């Protein structure tokens, strides 16, 4: 097993730490756990320090990677209906053009352009790139 040390976090607690290339098997980042359908489940992270930089060899690692034990991870909780609706509303705000009210499958450049490309400069939008909302054509 690789040599481990203890490192102090900003909160004052000591965390297990490894240097680059010395961490044992069975550890994963949050993204790797999510790809496996797992979550950290409240376990303390293990710090993986950056490899020494060739440009600044004496520099102290300012952004370490946090690893979690795979054997202690739990399955991801299923999303509730309320969470799914909240996520859909948040994505709708990023995908709907404020001028033509058309919702696209991708996020729009609202910070830079403020609208979709079709409203901004007349570039025609492919009909398969936006969501066709169901119509309610009621007689009454």
Short mmCIF file of N, CA, C and O in Angstrom, two decimals:
data_model
loop_
_atom_site.label_atom_id
_atom_site.label_comp_id
_atom_site.label_asym_id
_atom_site.label_seq_id
_atom_site.Cartn_x
_atom_site.Cartn_y
_atom_site.Cartn_z
N UNK A 1 0.84 -1.18 0.00
CA UNK A 1 0.00 0.00 0.00
C UNK A 1 0.88 1.24 0.00
O UNK A 1 1.95 1.27 0.58
N UNK A 2 0.42 2.27 -0.64
CA UNK A 2 1.18 3.51 -0.78
C UNK A 2 1.24 4.27 0.54
O UNK A 2 0.35 4.15 1.37
N UNK A 3 2.30 5.05 0.72
CA UNK A 3 2.40 5.83 1.96
C UNK A 3 1.32 6.91 1.99
O UNK A 3 1.08 7.59 1.01
N UNK A 4 0.66 7.02 3.12
CA UNK A 4 -0.36 8.05 3.24
C UNK A 4 0.04 9.02 4.33
O UNK A 4 0.79 8.69 5.25
N UNK A 5 -0.48 10.21 4.23
CA UNK A 5 -0.24 11.22 5.24
C UNK A 5 -1.57 11.83 5.62
O UNK A 5 -2.60 11.55 5.02
N UNK A 6 -1.57 12.66 6.62
CA UNK A 6 -2.77 13.38 7.02
C UNK A 6 -2.57 14.84 6.65
O UNK A 6 -1.51 15.41 6.85
N UNK A 7 -3.58 15.44 6.09
CA UNK A 7 -3.52 16.85 5.71
C UNK A 7 -4.64 17.59 6.40
O UNK A 7 -5.72 17.02 6.65
N UNK A 8 -4.41 18.84 6.74
CA UNK A 8 -5.41 19.62 7.46
C UNK A 8 -6.22 20.45 6.48
O UNK A 8 -5.67 21.17 5.66
N UNK A 9 -7.55 20.31 6.56
CA UNK A 9 -8.46 21.10 5.74
C UNK A 9 -8.66 22.46 6.38
O UNK A 9 -8.26 22.70 7.52
N UNK A 10 -9.34 23.36 5.66
CA UNK A 10 -9.58 24.71 6.17
C UNK A 10 -10.45 24.68 7.42
O UNK A 10 -10.37 25.55 8.25
N UNK A 11 -11.31 23.67 7.56
CA UNK A 11 -12.17 23.56 8.73
C UNK A 11 -11.44 23.07 9.97
O UNK A 11 -11.97 23.09 11.06
N UNK A 12 -10.22 22.58 9.81
CA UNK A 12 -9.43 22.14 10.95
C UNK A 12 -9.32 20.63 11.08
O UNK A 12 -8.49 20.14 11.82
N UNK A 13 -10.17 19.85 10.38
CA UNK A 13 -10.12 18.41 10.52
C UNK A 13 -8.99 17.82 9.68
O UNK A 13 -8.57 18.41 8.69
N UNK A 14 -8.50 16.67 10.09
CA UNK A 14 -7.44 15.99 9.37
C UNK A 14 -8.04 14.98 8.42
O UNK A 14 -8.92 14.20 8.78
N UNK A 15 -7.58 15.00 7.18
CA UNK A 15 -8.06 14.07 6.16
C UNK A 15 -6.91 13.22 5.67
O UNK A 15 -5.76 13.67 5.61
N UNK A 16 -7.22 12.00 5.28
CA UNK A 16 -6.23 11.10 4.70
C UNK A 16 -5.83 11.67 3.34
O UNK A 16 -6.67 12.15 2.58
N UNK A 17 -4.54 11.63 3.01
CA UNK A 17 -4.07 12.22 1.76
C UNK A 17 -3.01 11.34 1.11
O UNK A 17 -2.24 10.66 1.80
N UNK A 18 -3.00 11.35 -0.21
CA UNK A 18 -2.01 10.62 -1.01
C UNK A 18 -1.41 11.57 -2.02
O UNK A 18 -2.07 12.50 -2.47
N UNK A 19 -0.17 11.30 -2.39
CA UNK A 19 0.46 12.05 -3.47
C UNK A 19 0.03 11.45 -4.81
O UNK A 19 -0.49 10.34 -4.87
N UNK A 20 0.27 12.19 -5.89
CA UNK A 20 -0.11 11.76 -7.23
C UNK A 20 0.49 10.40 -7.56
O UNK A 20 1.68 10.19 -7.39
N UNK A 21 -0.33 9.47 -8.00
CA UNK A 21 0.14 8.16 -8.42
C UNK A 21 0.35 7.16 -7.31
O UNK A 21 0.78 6.05 -7.56
N UNK A 22 0.05 7.53 -6.07
CA UNK A 22 0.28 6.61 -4.95
C UNK A 22 -1.01 6.14 -4.29
O UNK A 22 -0.96 5.38 -3.34
N UNK A 23 -2.16 6.59 -4.77
CA UNK A 23 -3.44 6.22 -4.15
C UNK A 23 -3.76 4.75 -4.46
O UNK A 23 -3.50 4.26 -5.56
N UNK A 24 -4.32 4.03 -3.51
CA UNK A 24 -4.66 2.62 -3.75
C UNK A 24 -5.90 2.49 -4.63
O UNK A 24 -6.62 3.45 -4.87
N UNK A 25 -6.15 1.28 -5.09
CA UNK A 25 -7.35 1.01 -5.87
C UNK A 25 -8.58 1.07 -4.97
O UNK A 25 -8.47 0.97 -3.75
N UNK A 26 -9.74 1.19 -5.58
CA UNK A 26 -10.97 1.23 -4.82
C UNK A 26 -11.42 2.62 -4.44
O UNK A 26 -12.33 2.78 -3.63
N UNK A 27 -10.78 3.65 -5.01
CA UNK A 27 -11.17 5.03 -4.77
C UNK A 27 -11.68 5.64 -6.07
O UNK A 27 -11.24 5.28 -7.15
N UNK A 28 -12.62 6.58 -5.95
CA UNK A 28 -13.19 7.22 -7.13
C UNK A 28 -13.60 8.65 -6.79
O UNK A 28 -13.88 8.97 -5.63
N UNK A 29 -13.63 9.51 -7.81
CA UNK A 29 -14.12 10.87 -7.64
C UNK A 29 -15.65 10.86 -7.62
O UNK A 29 -16.28 9.83 -7.90
N UNK A 30 -16.27 11.99 -7.34
CA UNK A 30 -17.73 12.08 -7.35
C UNK A 30 -18.29 11.74 -8.73
O UNK A 30 -19.31 11.06 -8.84
N UNK A 31 -17.66 12.23 -9.77
CA UNK A 31 -18.14 11.95 -11.13
C UNK A 31 -18.03 10.47 -11.47
O UNK A 31 -18.90 9.92 -12.13
N UNK A 32 -16.94 9.85 -11.05
CA UNK A 32 -16.79 8.42 -11.30
C UNK A 32 -17.81 7.62 -10.51
O UNK A 32 -18.35 6.63 -11.02
N UNK A 33 -18.10 8.05 -9.27
CA UNK A 33 -19.14 7.38 -8.49
C UNK A 33 -20.49 7.52 -9.18
O UNK A 33 -21.27 6.57 -9.26
N UNK A 34 -20.80 8.72 -9.69
CA UNK A 34 -22.08 8.96 -10.35
C UNK A 34 -22.21 8.10 -11.59
O UNK A 34 -23.29 7.59 -11.90
N UNK A 35 -21.12 7.92 -12.32
CA UNK A 35 -21.16 7.06 -13.50
C UNK A 35 -21.44 5.60 -13.13
O UNK A 35 -22.00 4.86 -13.92
N UNK A 36 -21.07 5.22 -11.92
CA UNK A 36 -21.34 3.87 -11.43
C UNK A 36 -22.72 3.78 -10.77
O UNK A 36 -23.11 2.71 -10.30
N UNK A 37 -23.44 4.91 -10.69
CA UNK A 37 -24.75 4.92 -10.05
C UNK A 37 -24.67 4.97 -8.53
O UNK A 37 -25.57 4.51 -7.84
N UNK A 38 -23.57 5.56 -8.00
CA UNK A 38 -23.34 5.61 -6.56
C UNK A 38 -23.20 7.05 -6.10
O UNK A 38 -23.02 7.96 -6.90
N UNK A 39 -23.26 7.24 -4.77
CA UNK A 39 -23.03 8.55 -4.14
C UNK A 39 -22.12 8.35 -2.94
O UNK A 39 -22.03 7.25 -2.39
N UNK A 40 -21.39 9.40 -2.50
CA UNK A 40 -20.44 9.25 -1.38
C UNK A 40 -21.09 8.85 -0.06
O UNK A 40 -20.46 8.21 0.78
N UNK A 41 -22.33 9.24 0.19
CA UNK A 41 -23.07 8.85 1.40
C UNK A 41 -22.44 9.37 2.68
O UNK A 41 -22.39 8.66 3.68
N UNK A 42 -21.94 10.58 2.68
CA UNK A 42 -21.46 11.20 3.91
C UNK A 42 -20.08 10.80 4.38
O UNK A 42 -19.67 11.22 5.46
N UNK A 43 -19.37 10.01 3.64
CA UNK A 43 -18.03 9.60 4.07
C UNK A 43 -17.03 10.74 3.90
O UNK A 43 -17.20 11.61 3.06
N UNK A 44 -16.02 10.74 4.72
CA UNK A 44 -14.98 11.76 4.64
C UNK A 44 -14.17 11.56 3.36
O UNK A 44 -13.80 10.43 3.02
N UNK A 45 -13.86 12.63 2.63
CA UNK A 45 -13.08 12.46 1.40
C UNK A 45 -11.63 12.16 1.70
O UNK A 45 -11.11 12.46 2.78
N UNK A 46 -10.97 11.56 0.73
CA UNK A 46 -9.53 11.30 0.78
C UNK A 46 -8.91 12.25 -0.23
O UNK A 46 -9.36 12.35 -1.36
N UNK A 47 -7.88 12.96 0.18
CA UNK A 47 -7.27 13.99 -0.66
C UNK A 47 -6.21 13.37 -1.56
O UNK A 47 -5.36 12.61 -1.10
N UNK A 48 -6.27 13.69 -2.84
CA UNK A 48 -5.23 13.31 -3.79
C UNK A 48 -4.56 14.59 -4.23
O UNK A 48 -5.16 15.44 -4.88
N UNK A 49 -3.30 14.75 -3.84
CA UNK A 49 -2.57 15.98 -4.19
C UNK A 49 -2.13 15.96 -5.65
O UNK A 49 -1.88 14.90 -6.22
N UNK A 50 -2.03 17.14 -6.24
CA UNK A 50 -1.61 17.27 -7.64
C UNK A 50 -0.17 16.78 -7.80
O UNK A 50 0.61 16.78 -6.86
N UNK A 51 0.14 16.40 -9.04
CA UNK A 51 1.53 16.04 -9.30
C UNK A 51 2.36 17.32 -9.35
O UNK A 51 1.84 18.40 -9.64
N UNK A 52 3.65 17.24 -9.07
CA UNK A 52 4.49 18.44 -9.08
C UNK A 52 4.48 19.10 -10.46
O UNK A 52 4.56 18.44 -11.48
N UNK A 53 4.38 20.39 -10.43
CA UNK A 53 4.32 21.17 -11.67
C UNK A 53 5.74 21.43 -12.17
O UNK A 53 6.63 21.80 -11.40
N UNK A 54 5.96 21.27 -13.47
CA UNK A 54 7.28 21.51 -14.05
C UNK A 54 7.59 23.00 -14.10
O UNK A 54 8.73 23.41 -14.00
N UNK A 55 6.54 23.82 -14.23
CA UNK A 55 6.75 25.27 -14.33
C UNK A 55 6.98 25.89 -12.96
O UNK A 55 7.83 26.76 -12.80
N UNK A 56 6.21 25.46 -11.95
CA UNK A 56 6.37 25.93 -10.57
C UNK A 56 6.61 24.73 -9.67
O UNK A 56 5.70 24.24 -9.00
N UNK A 57 7.83 24.21 -9.58
CA UNK A 57 8.06 22.99 -8.81
C UNK A 57 7.82 23.15 -7.31
O UNK A 57 7.47 22.20 -6.64
N UNK A 58 7.99 24.32 -6.76
CA UNK A 58 7.81 24.51 -5.32
C UNK A 58 6.41 24.91 -4.93
O UNK A 58 6.13 25.14 -3.75
N UNK A 59 5.51 24.97 -5.89
CA UNK A 59 4.14 25.43 -5.62
C UNK A 59 3.36 24.38 -4.82
O UNK A 59 3.42 23.19 -5.09
N UNK A 60 2.58 24.84 -3.87
CA UNK A 60 1.76 23.97 -3.05
C UNK A 60 0.44 23.74 -3.79
O UNK A 60 -0.12 24.65 -4.39
N UNK A 61 -0.06 22.53 -3.74
CA UNK A 61 -1.30 22.18 -4.41
C UNK A 61 -2.45 23.00 -3.85
O UNK A 61 -2.74 22.93 -2.66
N UNK A 62 -3.11 23.78 -4.69
CA UNK A 62 -4.22 24.61 -4.23
C UNK A 62 -5.58 23.99 -4.52
O UNK A 62 -6.57 24.38 -3.94
N UNK A 63 -5.63 23.04 -5.47
CA UNK A 63 -6.90 22.40 -5.80
C UNK A 63 -6.73 20.89 -5.84
O UNK A 63 -6.60 20.30 -6.91
N UNK A 64 -6.74 20.26 -4.68
CA UNK A 64 -6.58 18.80 -4.67
C UNK A 64 -7.86 18.12 -5.15
O UNK A 64 -8.93 18.70 -5.19
N UNK A 65 -7.73 16.86 -5.51
CA UNK A 65 -8.87 16.05 -5.92
C UNK A 65 -9.36 15.28 -4.71
O UNK A 65 -8.57 14.76 -3.93
N UNK A 66 -10.67 15.21 -4.55
CA UNK A 66 -11.24 14.47 -3.44
C UNK A 66 -11.72 13.12 -3.95
O UNK A 66 -12.47 13.04 -4.92
N UNK A 67 -11.26 12.07 -3.29
CA UNK A 67 -11.62 10.71 -3.65
C UNK A 67 -12.47 10.10 -2.55
O UNK A 67 -12.39 10.49 -1.39
N UNK A 68 -13.29 9.12 -2.94
CA UNK A 68 -14.18 8.45 -1.99
C UNK A 68 -14.05 6.95 -2.19
O UNK A 68 -13.83 6.48 -3.30
N UNK A 69 -14.23 6.19 -1.11
CA UNK A 69 -14.13 4.73 -1.18
C UNK A 69 -15.38 4.18 -1.86
O UNK A 69 -16.50 4.49 -1.47
N UNK A 70 -15.16 3.33 -2.85
CA UNK A 70 -16.27 2.75 -3.60
C UNK A 70 -17.05 1.76 -2.73
O UNK A 70 -18.28 1.70 -2.81
N UNK A 71 -16.37 1.04 -1.84
CA UNK A 71 -17.07 0.04 -1.03
C UNK A 71 -17.98 0.67 0.02
O UNK A 71 -18.90 0.02 0.51
N UNK A 72 -17.77 1.93 0.37
CA UNK A 72 -18.63 2.62 1.33
C UNK A 72 -19.73 3.45 0.65
O UNK A 72 -20.58 4.00 1.34
N UNK A 73 -19.68 3.57 -0.66
CA UNK A 73 -20.66 4.37 -1.38
C UNK A 73 -22.00 3.64 -1.44
O UNK A 73 -22.05 2.41 -1.42
N UNK A 74 -23.06 4.42 -1.49
CA UNK A 74 -24.42 3.88 -1.56
C UNK A 74 -25.05 4.21 -2.91
O UNK A 74 -24.60 5.14 -3.59
N UNK A 75 -26.10 3.49 -3.29
CA UNK A 75 -26.76 3.81 -4.56
C UNK A 75 -27.38 5.22 -4.54
O UNK A 75 -27.77 5.71 -3.49
N UNK A 76 -27.44 5.83 -5.70
CA UNK A 76 -28.04 7.15 -5.83
C UNK A 76 -29.53 7.05 -5.54
O UNK A 76 -30.20 6.11 -5.98
N UNK A 77 -30.04 8.02 -4.78
CA UNK A 77 -31.47 8.04 -4.49
C UNK A 77 -32.23 8.43 -5.76
O UNK A 77 -31.80 9.31 -6.49
N UNK A 78 -33.38 7.81 -6.01
CA UNK A 78 -34.14 8.19 -7.20
C UNK A 78 -34.70 9.61 -7.06
O UNK A 78 -35.04 10.05 -5.95
N UNK A 79 -34.79 10.31 -8.19
CA UNK A 79 -35.30 11.67 -8.18
C UNK A 79 -36.81 11.67 -7.95
O UNK A 79 -37.53 10.88 -8.55
N UNK A 80 -37.27 12.56 -7.09
CA UNK A 80 -38.70 12.66 -6.85
C UNK A 80 -39.36 13.45 -7.97
O UNK A 80 -38.69 14.14 -8.75
N UNK A 81 -40.67 13.40 -8.03
CA UNK A 81 -41.41 14.13 -9.06
C UNK A 81 -41.21 15.64 -8.90
O UNK A 81 -41.04 16.36 -9.89
N UNK A 82 -41.20 16.13 -7.66
CA UNK A 82 -40.99 17.55 -7.42
C UNK A 82 -39.60 18.00 -7.87
O UNK A 82 -39.43 19.07 -8.45
N UNK A 83 -38.58 17.17 -7.62
CA UNK A 83 -37.22 17.50 -8.07
C UNK A 83 -37.15 17.51 -9.59
O UNK A 83 -36.50 18.37 -10.18
N UNK A 84 -37.82 16.55 -10.21
CA UNK A 84 -37.81 16.49 -11.67
C UNK A 84 -38.50 17.71 -12.28
O UNK A 84 -38.03 18.27 -13.27
N UNK A 85 -39.60 18.16 -11.68
CA UNK A 85 -40.29 19.34 -12.17
C UNK A 85 -39.45 20.59 -11.98
O UNK A 85 -39.41 21.46 -12.85
N UNK A 86 -38.77 20.70 -10.84
CA UNK A 86 -37.90 21.85 -10.58
C UNK A 86 -36.75 21.89 -11.57
O UNK A 86 -36.38 22.96 -12.08
N UNK A 87 -36.17 20.73 -11.88
CA UNK A 87 -35.09 20.67 -12.85
C UNK A 87 -35.59 21.05 -14.25
O UNK A 87 -34.91 21.76 -14.98
N UNK A 88 -36.79 20.60 -14.60
CA UNK A 88 -37.36 20.95 -15.90
C UNK A 88 -37.62 22.45 -16.00
O UNK A 88 -37.36 23.06 -17.05
N UNK A 89 -38.09 23.09 -14.93
CA UNK A 89 -38.31 24.54 -14.96
C UNK A 89 -36.99 25.30 -15.09
O UNK A 89 -36.90 26.29 -15.81
N UNK A 90 -35.95 24.81 -14.41
CA UNK A 90 -34.65 25.46 -14.50
C UNK A 90 -34.08 25.34 -15.91
O UNK A 90 -33.52 26.30 -16.46
N UNK A 91 -34.21 24.15 -16.51
CA UNK A 91 -33.72 23.96 -17.88
C UNK A 91 -34.56 24.75 -18.89
O UNK A 91 -34.04 25.24 -19.88
N UNK A 92 -35.84 24.87 -18.62
CA UNK A 92 -36.71 25.63 -19.52
C UNK A 92 -36.28 27.09 -19.58
O UNK A 92 -36.31 27.70 -20.65
N UNK A 93 -35.84 27.64 -18.46
CA UNK A 93 -35.38 29.02 -18.45
C UNK A 93 -34.13 29.20 -19.31
O UNK A 93 -33.92 30.28 -19.87
N UNK A 94 -33.32 28.17 -19.45
CA UNK A 94 -32.11 28.26 -20.26
C UNK A 94 -32.35 27.89 -21.71
O UNK A 94 -31.53 28.20 -22.58
N UNK A 95 -33.45 27.18 -22.00
CA UNK A 95 -33.69 26.67 -23.34
C UNK A 95 -34.77 27.42 -24.10
O UNK A 95 -34.93 27.23 -25.29
N UNK A 96 -35.54 28.30 -23.45
CA UNK A 96 -36.63 29.00 -24.12
C UNK A 96 -36.19 30.41 -24.53
O UNK A 96 -35.63 31.15 -23.75
N UNK A 97 -36.49 30.75 -25.76
CA UNK A 97 -36.17 32.08 -26.27
C UNK A 97 -37.17 33.08 -25.70
O UNK A 97 -38.38 32.86 -25.79
N UNK A 98 -36.71 34.19 -25.13
CA UNK A 98 -37.66 35.15 -24.55
C UNK A 98 -38.47 35.90 -25.60
O UNK A 98 -39.54 36.42 -25.30
N UNK A 99 -38.00 35.96 -26.84
CA UNK A 99 -38.72 36.70 -27.87
C UNK A 99 -39.78 35.85 -28.57
O UNK A 99 -40.95 36.21 -28.62
N UNK A 100 -39.40 34.70 -29.11
CA UNK A 100 -40.35 33.87 -29.86
C UNK A 100 -40.99 32.78 -28.99
O UNK A 100 -41.89 32.09 -29.46
N UNK A 101 -40.53 32.61 -27.75
CA UNK A 101 -41.06 31.65 -26.79
C UNK A 101 -40.92 30.20 -27.25
O UNK A 101 -41.60 29.31 -26.77
N UNK A 102 -40.02 29.93 -28.19
CA UNK A 102 -39.77 28.57 -28.67
C UNK A 102 -38.74 27.92 -27.75
O UNK A 102 -37.73 28.53 -27.40
N UNK A 103 -38.98 26.66 -27.36
CA UNK A 103 -38.06 25.94 -26.49
C UNK A 103 -37.21 24.99 -27.33
O UNK A 103 -37.73 24.18 -28.08
N UNK A 104 -35.89 25.11 -27.18
CA UNK A 104 -34.94 24.31 -27.94
C UNK A 104 -34.46 23.13 -27.10
O UNK A 104 -34.60 23.11 -25.88
N UNK A 105 -33.83 22.16 -27.76
CA UNK A 105 -33.26 20.99 -27.06
C UNK A 105 -31.92 21.33 -26.41
O UNK A 105 -31.43 20.56 -25.59
N UNK A 106 -31.33 22.44 -26.78
CA UNK A 106 -30.04 22.85 -26.23
C UNK A 106 -30.19 24.18 -25.51
O UNK A 106 -31.18 24.90 -25.69
N UNK A 107 -29.21 24.53 -24.70
CA UNK A 107 -29.24 25.81 -23.99
C UNK A 107 -28.90 26.93 -24.97
O UNK A 107 -28.02 26.79 -25.82
N UNK A 108 -29.58 28.05 -24.82
CA UNK A 108 -29.40 29.19 -25.72
C UNK A 108 -28.36 30.15 -25.17
O UNK A 108 -28.19 30.25 -23.95
N UNK A 109 -27.70 30.91 -26.04
CA UNK A 109 -26.72 31.90 -25.56
C UNK A 109 -27.41 33.18 -25.09
O UNK A 109 -27.29 34.25 -25.69
N UNK A 110 -28.16 33.08 -24.01
CA UNK A 110 -28.95 34.21 -23.55
C UNK A 110 -28.11 35.33 -22.95
O UNK A 110 -28.49 36.49 -23.02
N UNK A 111 -26.96 35.01 -22.39
CA UNK A 111 -26.10 36.06 -21.83
C UNK A 111 -25.46 36.91 -22.93
O UNK A 111 -25.33 38.12 -22.78
N UNK A 112 -25.07 36.27 -24.01
CA UNK A 112 -24.37 37.02 -25.06
C UNK A 112 -25.33 37.59 -26.10
O UNK A 112 -25.20 38.75 -26.49
N UNK A 113 -26.27 36.78 -26.58
CA UNK A 113 -27.18 37.23 -27.63
C UNK A 113 -28.54 37.68 -27.09
O UNK A 113 -29.17 38.54 -27.68
N UNK A 114 -28.99 37.08 -26.03
CA UNK A 114 -30.27 37.44 -25.45
C UNK A 114 -31.45 36.71 -26.05
O UNK A 114 -32.53 36.72 -25.48
N UNK A 115 -31.27 36.08 -27.22
CA UNK A 115 -32.35 35.36 -27.89
C UNK A 115 -31.75 34.16 -28.62
O UNK A 115 -30.55 33.94 -28.59
N UNK A 116 -32.62 33.43 -29.33
CA UNK A 116 -32.12 32.35 -30.18
C UNK A 116 -31.50 32.97 -31.44
O UNK A 116 -31.65 34.17 -31.70
N UNK A 117 -30.79 32.16 -32.22
CA UNK A 117 -30.14 32.68 -33.42
C UNK A 117 -31.15 33.18 -34.45
O UNK A 117 -30.90 34.15 -35.16
N UNK A 118 -32.27 32.52 -34.54
CA UNK A 118 -33.29 32.93 -35.51
C UNK A 118 -33.81 34.33 -35.19
O UNK A 118 -33.98 35.15 -36.08
N UNK A 119 -34.06 34.62 -33.93
CA UNK A 119 -34.53 35.96 -33.55
C UNK A 119 -33.39 36.98 -33.60
O UNK A 119 -33.63 38.16 -33.86
N UNK A 120 -32.17 36.55 -33.34
CA UNK A 120 -31.04 37.48 -33.29
C UNK A 120 -30.63 37.96 -34.68
O UNK A 120 -30.53 39.16 -34.91
N UNK A 121 -30.37 37.02 -35.61
CA UNK A 121 -29.87 37.45 -36.92
C UNK A 121 -30.61 36.81 -38.09
O UNK A 121 -30.18 36.95 -39.23
N UNK A 122 -31.70 36.11 -37.82
CA UNK A 122 -32.49 35.56 -38.90
C UNK A 122 -32.03 34.21 -39.41
O UNK A 122 -32.56 33.71 -40.40
N UNK A 123 -31.04 33.59 -38.74
CA UNK A 123 -30.60 32.27 -39.16
C UNK A 123 -31.74 31.28 -38.93
O UNK A 123 -32.23 31.15 -37.80
N UNK A 124 -32.21 30.60 -39.96
CA UNK A 124 -33.36 29.70 -39.76
C UNK A 124 -33.00 28.52 -38.86
O UNK A 124 -31.93 27.94 -38.98
N UNK A 125 -33.92 28.22 -37.96
CA UNK A 125 -33.71 27.11 -37.02
C UNK A 125 -34.24 25.82 -37.63
O UNK A 125 -35.29 25.81 -38.27
N UNK A 126 -33.50 24.75 -37.44
CA UNK A 126 -33.94 23.43 -37.89
C UNK A 126 -35.12 23.00 -37.02
O UNK A 126 -35.02 23.06 -35.79
N UNK A 127 -36.23 22.59 -37.61
CA UNK A 127 -37.38 22.19 -36.79
C UNK A 127 -37.09 21.04 -35.82
O UNK A 127 -37.77 20.90 -34.82
N UNK A 128 -36.08 20.24 -36.09
CA UNK A 128 -35.75 19.17 -35.15
C UNK A 128 -34.93 19.66 -33.96
O UNK A 128 -34.67 18.90 -33.03
N UNK A 129 -34.51 20.93 -33.95
CA UNK A 129 -33.70 21.45 -32.86
C UNK A 129 -34.54 22.05 -31.74
O UNK A 129 -34.01 22.42 -30.71
N UNK A 130 -35.84 22.20 -31.93
CA UNK A 130 -36.66 22.74 -30.86
C UNK A 130 -37.80 21.78 -30.51
O UNK A 130 -38.16 20.90 -31.27
N UNK A 131 -38.34 21.99 -29.32
CA UNK A 131 -39.38 21.13 -28.78
C UNK A 131 -40.73 21.60 -29.31
O UNK A 131 -41.07 22.77 -29.20
N UNK A 132 -41.48 20.69 -29.89
CA UNK A 132 -42.82 21.02 -30.35
C UNK A 132 -43.78 20.83 -29.19
O UNK A 132 -44.05 19.71 -28.77
N UNK A 133 -44.28 21.93 -28.66
CA UNK A 133 -45.18 21.88 -27.51
C UNK A 133 -46.55 21.38 -27.96
O UNK A 133 -47.02 21.74 -29.04
N UNK A 134 -47.23 20.59 -27.15
CA UNK A 134 -48.58 20.16 -27.53
C UNK A 134 -49.53 21.34 -27.51
O UNK A 134 -49.48 22.20 -26.64
N UNK A 135 -50.41 21.39 -28.50
CA UNK A 135 -51.37 22.49 -28.60
C UNK A 135 -52.68 22.07 -27.97
O UNK A 135 -53.08 20.93 -28.04
N UNK A 136 -53.31 23.04 -27.38
CA UNK A 136 -54.62 22.82 -26.79
C UNK A 136 -55.63 23.67 -27.55
O UNK A 136 -55.88 24.82 -27.20
N UNK A 137 -56.16 23.15 -28.60
CA UNK A 137 -57.14 23.87 -29.40
C UNK A 137 -58.54 23.46 -28.95
O UNK A 137 -59.18 22.58 -29.52
N UNK A 138 -58.97 24.08 -27.90
CA UNK A 138 -60.29 23.77 -27.36
C UNK A 138 -61.33 24.70 -27.96
O UNK A 138 -61.06 25.88 -28.22
N UNK A 139 -62.50 24.20 -28.18
CA UNK A 139 -63.58 25.00 -28.77
C UNK A 139 -64.10 26.03 -27.80
O UNK A 139 -64.54 27.09 -28.20
N UNK A 140 -64.10 25.72 -26.53
CA UNK A 140 -64.68 26.65 -25.56
C UNK A 140 -63.62 27.45 -24.86
O UNK A 140 -62.54 27.15 -24.65
#
